[in-house]
Amino acid sequence: MHPVTWPVSLGLLGLAGLVLLHLVDPNEPGNYPTCPWLLLTGTFCPGCGTMRAVALLTHLDVVGALGMNPLLVLLLPYLALTYAAWLVGTLRPRARPPVPAPTWFVWTLLVAFVVFWIARNLPWFSFLAPGTPLLPAW
């Protein structure tokens, strides 16, 4: 199998998912399943609102997407750059292996993920819950 197969396949799968989310509204009941974590615990997981955020981003509604899952919207540039580096790395391989992410960065990302998970379920940070407008409606 050619090394570029995995990144291209993943990119095409992601593109198909984006088209599906653009065409089929996740806010309509019955179109997609409910988050299993939300069903079991009644609390939001860090991924709750991701599908609606991505659907809103396909309609270029960044503020609405921030209201659904701000962590995802903030991480999207990093995810896009990481994917692009992976794709370019398979198209033009180097003699030396790629440099992994620094340990401090991985730990910071993990801590941010856990803090976001806890905070969005606390009453003081309810603005982090999916569907909550981050900006006041003046």
Coordinates of N, CA and C in Angstrom, one line a residue:
M1 N 0.8 -1.2 0.0 CA 0.0 0.0 0.0 C 0.9 1.2 0.0
H2 N 0.5 2.2 -0.8 CA 1.3 3.5 -0.9 C 1.1 4.3 0.4
P3 N 2.2 4.9 0.9 CA 2.1 5.6 2.2 C 1.1 6.8 2.2
V4 N 0.8 7.3 1.0 CA -0.2 8.4 1.0 C -1.6 7.9 1.1
T5 N -1.9 6.6 1.0 CA -3.2 6.1 1.1 C -4.0 6.5 2.3
W6 N -3.3 6.4 3.5 CA -4.0 6.7 4.8 C -4.4 8.1 4.9
P7 N -3.5 9.1 4.7 CA -4.0 10.5 4.8 C -5.0 10.9 3.8
V8 N -4.9 10.4 2.6 CA -5.8 10.8 1.5 C -7.2 10.2 1.8
S9 N -7.2 8.9 2.3 CA -8.5 8.2 2.6 C -9.1 8.9 3.8
L10 N -8.4 9.3 4.8 CA -8.9 10.0 5.9 C -9.5 11.4 5.5
G11 N -8.7 12.1 4.7 CA -9.2 13.4 4.2 C -10.5 13.2 3.4
L12 N -10.6 12.2 2.5 CA -11.8 12.0 1.8 C -13.0 11.6 2.7
L13 N -12.7 10.8 3.7 CA -13.8 10.5 4.6 C -14.2 11.7 5.4
G14 N -13.3 12.5 5.8 CA -13.7 13.8 6.5 C -14.5 14.7 5.6
L15 N -14.1 14.8 4.3 CA -14.8 15.6 3.4 C -16.2 15.1 3.2
A16 N -16.4 13.8 3.1 CA -17.7 13.2 3.0 C -18.6 13.6 4.2
G17 N -17.9 13.5 5.4 CA -18.6 13.9 6.7 C -19.1 15.3 6.7
L18 N -18.2 16.2 6.2 CA -18.5 17.6 6.1 C -19.7 17.9 5.2
V19 N -19.7 17.2 4.0 CA -20.9 17.3 3.1 C -22.1 16.8 3.7
L20 N -22.1 15.7 4.4 CA -23.3 15.1 5.1 C -23.8 16.1 6.2
L21 N -22.9 16.7 7.0 CA -23.3 17.6 8.0 C -23.8 18.9 7.4
H22 N -23.3 19.3 6.3 CA -23.8 20.5 5.6 C -25.2 20.3 5.1
L23 N -25.5 19.1 4.6 CA -26.8 18.8 3.9 C -27.9 18.3 4.9
V24 N -27.5 17.6 6.0 CA -28.4 17.0 6.9 C -28.2 17.6 8.3
D25 N -29.2 18.4 8.7 CA -29.1 19.2 9.9 C -29.1 18.4 11.2
P26 N -28.0 18.5 12.0 CA -27.9 17.7 13.2 C -28.9 18.2 14.3
N27 N -29.5 19.4 14.1 CA -30.5 19.9 15.1 C -31.9 19.3 14.9
E28 N -32.1 18.6 13.8 CA -33.4 18.0 13.6 C -33.4 16.6 14.3
P29 N -34.4 16.4 15.2 CA -34.5 15.1 15.9 C -34.6 13.9 15.0
G30 N -33.8 12.9 15.3 CA -33.8 11.7 14.5 C -32.8 11.6 13.4
N31 N -32.1 12.7 13.1 CA -31.2 12.7 12.0 C -29.9 12.0 12.4
Y32 N -29.5 12.2 13.6 CA -28.2 11.6 14.2 C -28.5 11.1 15.6
P33 N -27.8 10.1 16.0 CA -28.0 9.6 17.4 C -27.5 10.7 18.5
T34 N -28.1 10.6 19.6 CA -27.7 11.4 20.8 C -26.4 10.9 21.3
C35 N -25.6 11.8 21.9 CA -24.3 11.4 22.6 C -24.6 10.3 23.6
P36 N -23.9 9.2 23.6 CA -24.1 8.1 24.6 C -23.7 8.6 26.0
W37 N -22.7 9.4 26.1 CA -22.3 9.9 27.4 C -23.5 10.8 28.0
L38 N -24.0 11.6 27.2 CA -25.2 12.5 27.7 C -26.4 11.6 28.0
L39 N -26.6 10.6 27.3 CA -27.8 9.7 27.6 C -27.5 8.9 28.9
L40 N -26.3 8.5 29.1 CA -26.0 7.7 30.3 C -25.9 8.5 31.6
T41 N -25.3 9.7 31.5 CA -24.9 10.5 32.7 C -25.7 11.7 32.9
G42 N -26.3 12.3 31.8 CA -27.0 13.5 31.8 C -26.0 14.7 31.9
T43 N -24.7 14.5 31.7 CA -23.8 15.6 31.6 C -23.1 15.6 30.2
F44 N -22.5 16.8 30.0 CA -21.9 16.9 28.6 C -20.5 16.4 28.6
C45 N -20.1 15.7 27.6 CA -18.7 15.3 27.4 C -18.0 16.4 26.6
P46 N -16.7 16.3 26.5 CA -16.0 17.4 25.8 C -16.4 17.4 24.3
G47 N -16.9 16.3 23.8 CA -17.3 16.3 22.4 C -18.7 16.7 22.1
C48 N -19.5 16.9 23.1 CA -20.9 17.3 22.9 C -21.0 18.6 22.2
G49 N -21.8 18.7 21.2 CA -21.9 19.9 20.4 C -21.0 19.9 19.2
T50 N -20.1 18.9 19.1 CA -19.1 18.9 18.0 C -19.8 18.8 16.6
M51 N -20.8 17.9 16.5 CA -21.4 17.7 15.2 C -22.2 19.0 14.8
R52 N -22.8 19.6 15.8 CA -23.6 20.9 15.4 C -22.6 22.0 15.1
A53 N -21.4 22.0 15.8 CA -20.4 23.0 15.6 C -19.8 22.9 14.2
V54 N -19.5 21.7 13.8 CA -19.0 21.5 12.4 C -20.0 21.8 11.4
A55 N -21.3 21.4 11.6 CA -22.3 21.8 10.7 C -22.5 23.3 10.5
L56 N -22.4 24.0 11.6 CA -22.4 25.5 11.6 C -21.2 26.0 10.8
L57 N -20.0 25.4 11.0 CA -18.8 25.9 10.3 C -19.0 25.7 8.8
T58 N -19.7 24.6 8.4 CA -19.8 24.4 7.0 C -20.7 25.5 6.4
H59 N -21.5 26.2 7.2 CA -22.3 27.3 6.8 C -21.7 28.6 7.1
L60 N -20.4 28.6 7.5 CA -19.6 29.7 7.9 C -20.1 30.5 9.1
D61 N -20.7 29.9 10.0 CA -21.2 30.5 11.2 C -20.3 30.2 12.4
V62 N -19.2 30.9 12.5 CA -18.1 30.7 13.5 C -18.7 31.0 14.9
V63 N -19.4 32.1 15.0 CA -19.9 32.4 16.4 C -20.9 31.3 16.9
G64 N -21.7 30.8 16.0 CA -22.6 29.7 16.4 C -21.9 28.5 16.7
A65 N -20.8 28.2 16.0 CA -20.0 27.0 16.3 C -19.3 27.2 17.6
L66 N -18.8 28.4 17.9 CA -18.2 28.6 19.3 C -19.2 28.3 20.4
G67 N -20.5 28.6 20.1 CA -21.5 28.4 21.1 C -21.8 26.9 21.3
M68 N -21.5 26.1 20.3 CA -21.7 24.6 20.4 C -20.6 23.9 21.1
N69 N -19.4 24.2 20.6 CA -18.2 23.5 21.2 C -17.0 24.4 21.0
P70 N -16.7 25.4 21.9 CA -15.6 26.3 21.8 C -14.2 25.6 21.7
L71 N -14.0 24.5 22.4 CA -12.8 23.8 22.4 C -12.4 23.3 21.0
L72 N -13.4 22.7 20.3 CA -13.2 22.2 18.9 C -12.8 23.4 18.0
V73 N -13.6 24.5 18.1 CA -13.3 25.6 17.2 C -11.9 26.1 17.4
L74 N -11.4 26.1 18.7 CA -10.1 26.6 18.9 C -9.0 25.6 18.5
L75 N -9.3 24.3 18.5 CA -8.4 23.3 18.1 C -8.3 23.0 16.6
L76 N -9.3 23.5 15.9 CA -9.4 23.2 14.4 C -8.1 23.7 13.7
P77 N -7.6 24.9 13.9 CA -6.4 25.2 13.2 C -5.2 24.3 13.4
Y78 N -5.1 23.8 14.7 CA -4.0 22.9 15.0 C -4.2 21.6 14.3
L79 N -5.5 21.1 14.3 CA -5.8 19.8 13.7 C -5.6 19.9 12.2
A80 N -5.9 21.0 11.5 CA -5.7 21.2 10.1 C -4.2 21.2 9.8
L81 N -3.4 21.9 10.6 CA -2.0 22.0 10.3 C -1.3 20.6 10.5
T82 N -1.8 19.9 11.5 CA -1.3 18.5 11.8 C -1.6 17.6 10.6
Y83 N -2.8 17.7 10.1 CA -3.2 16.8 9.0 C -2.4 17.2 7.8
A84 N -2.2 18.5 7.5 CA -1.4 19.0 6.3 C 0.0 18.5 6.5
A85 N 0.6 18.6 7.6 CA 2.0 18.1 7.8 C 2.1 16.6 7.6
W86 N 1.1 15.9 8.0 CA 1.0 14.4 7.8 C 1.0 14.1 6.3
L87 N 0.1 14.8 5.6 CA -0.1 14.6 4.1 C 1.2 15.0 3.4
V88 N 1.8 16.1 3.7 CA 3.0 16.6 3.0 C 4.1 15.6 3.4
G89 N 4.2 15.1 4.6 CA 5.2 14.2 5.0 C 5.2 12.9 4.3
T90 N 4.0 12.5 3.9 CA 3.9 11.2 3.1 C 4.2 11.4 1.6
L91 N 3.9 12.6 1.2 CA 4.2 12.9 -0.3 C 5.6 13.2 -0.5
R92 N 6.3 13.9 0.5 CA 7.7 14.2 0.3 C 8.4 13.7 1.6
P93 N 8.7 12.4 1.7 CA 9.3 11.8 2.9 C 10.8 12.4 3.1
R94 N 11.1 12.6 4.3 CA 12.5 13.0 4.7 C 13.3 11.9 5.0
A95 N 14.6 12.1 5.1 CA 15.6 11.1 5.5 C 15.4 10.8 7.0
R96 N 15.1 11.8 7.8 CA 14.9 11.6 9.2 C 13.4 11.6 9.6
P97 N 13.1 11.0 10.7 CA 11.7 10.9 11.0 C 11.2 12.3 11.5
P98 N 9.9 12.5 11.5 CA 9.3 13.8 11.9 C 9.5 13.9 13.5
V99 N 9.6 15.2 13.9 CA 9.8 15.5 15.3 C 8.4 15.4 16.0
P100 N 8.3 14.6 17.0 CA 7.0 14.5 17.7 C 6.7 15.7 18.5
A101 N 5.4 15.9 18.9 CA 5.0 17.1 19.7 C 5.7 17.0 21.0
P102 N 6.1 18.2 21.6 CA 6.8 18.2 22.9 C 5.9 17.7 24.0
T103 N 6.5 17.1 25.0 CA 5.7 16.5 26.0 C 4.8 17.5 26.8
W104 N 5.3 18.7 27.0 CA 4.6 19.7 27.7 C 3.3 20.1 26.9
F105 N 3.4 20.0 25.5 CA 2.2 20.4 24.7 C 1.2 19.3 24.8
V106 N 1.6 18.1 24.8 CA 0.6 17.0 25.0 C -0.1 17.0 26.3
W107 N 0.7 17.3 27.4 CA 0.1 17.4 28.7 C -0.8 18.6 28.8
T108 N -0.4 19.7 28.2 CA -1.3 20.9 28.3 C -2.6 20.6 27.6
L109 N -2.5 20.0 26.4 CA -3.8 19.6 25.7 C -4.6 18.7 26.5
L110 N -4.1 17.7 27.2 CA -4.8 16.8 28.0 C -5.5 17.5 29.2
V111 N -4.7 18.4 29.8 CA -5.3 19.1 31.0 C -6.4 20.0 30.5
A112 N -6.2 20.7 29.4 CA -7.3 21.6 28.8 C -8.5 20.8 28.5
F113 N -8.4 19.6 28.0 CA -9.5 18.8 27.6 C -10.3 18.4 28.9
V114 N -9.6 18.0 30.0 CA -10.2 17.6 31.2 C -10.9 18.8 31.9
V115 N -10.2 19.9 31.9 CA -10.8 21.1 32.5 C -12.0 21.6 31.8
F116 N -12.0 21.5 30.5 CA -13.1 21.9 29.7 C -14.3 20.9 30.0
W117 N -14.0 19.6 30.1 CA -15.0 18.6 30.4 C -15.7 18.9 31.7
I118 N -15.0 19.2 32.7 CA -15.5 19.5 34.0 C -16.2 20.9 34.0
A119 N -15.6 21.9 33.5 CA -16.1 23.3 33.5 C -17.5 23.4 32.8
R120 N -17.6 22.7 31.7 CA -18.9 22.9 30.9 C -20.1 22.3 31.6
N121 N -19.8 21.5 32.7 CA -20.9 20.9 33.5 C -21.2 21.6 34.8
L122 N -20.4 22.7 35.1 CA -20.6 23.5 36.3 C -21.5 24.6 36.0
P123 N -22.4 25.0 37.0 CA -23.3 26.1 36.7 C -22.6 27.5 36.4
W124 N -21.4 27.7 37.0 CA -20.7 29.0 36.8 C -20.2 29.1 35.4
F125 N -20.0 28.0 34.7 CA -19.4 28.0 33.3 C -20.5 27.4 32.3
S126 N -21.7 27.7 32.6 CA -22.8 27.1 31.7 C -22.7 27.6 30.3
F127 N -22.0 28.7 30.1 CA -21.8 29.3 28.7 C -21.0 28.3 27.9
L128 N -20.3 27.4 28.5 CA -19.5 26.4 27.7 C -20.3 25.2 27.2
A129 N -21.6 25.1 27.7 CA -22.4 24.0 27.4 C -22.9 24.2 25.9
P130 N -23.2 23.1 25.2 CA -23.6 23.2 23.8 C -24.9 23.9 23.7
G131 N -25.0 24.8 22.7 CA -26.2 25.5 22.4 C -26.3 26.8 23.2
T132 N -25.4 27.1 24.0 CA -25.4 28.4 24.8 C -24.7 29.5 24.0
P133 N -25.4 30.6 23.8 CA -24.7 31.7 23.1 C -23.6 32.2 23.9
L134 N -22.4 32.4 23.3 CA -21.3 32.9 24.0 C -21.3 34.5 24.1
L135 N -22.0 35.1 23.1 CA -22.1 36.5 23.1 C -23.5 36.9 23.5
P136 N -23.6 38.0 24.2 CA -25.0 38.5 24.6 C -25.7 39.0 23.3
A137 N -27.0 38.7 23.3 CA -27.9 39.2 22.2 C -28.4 40.6 22.5
W138 N -27.6 41.6 22.1 CA -27.9 43.0 22.3 C -28.8 43.5 21.2

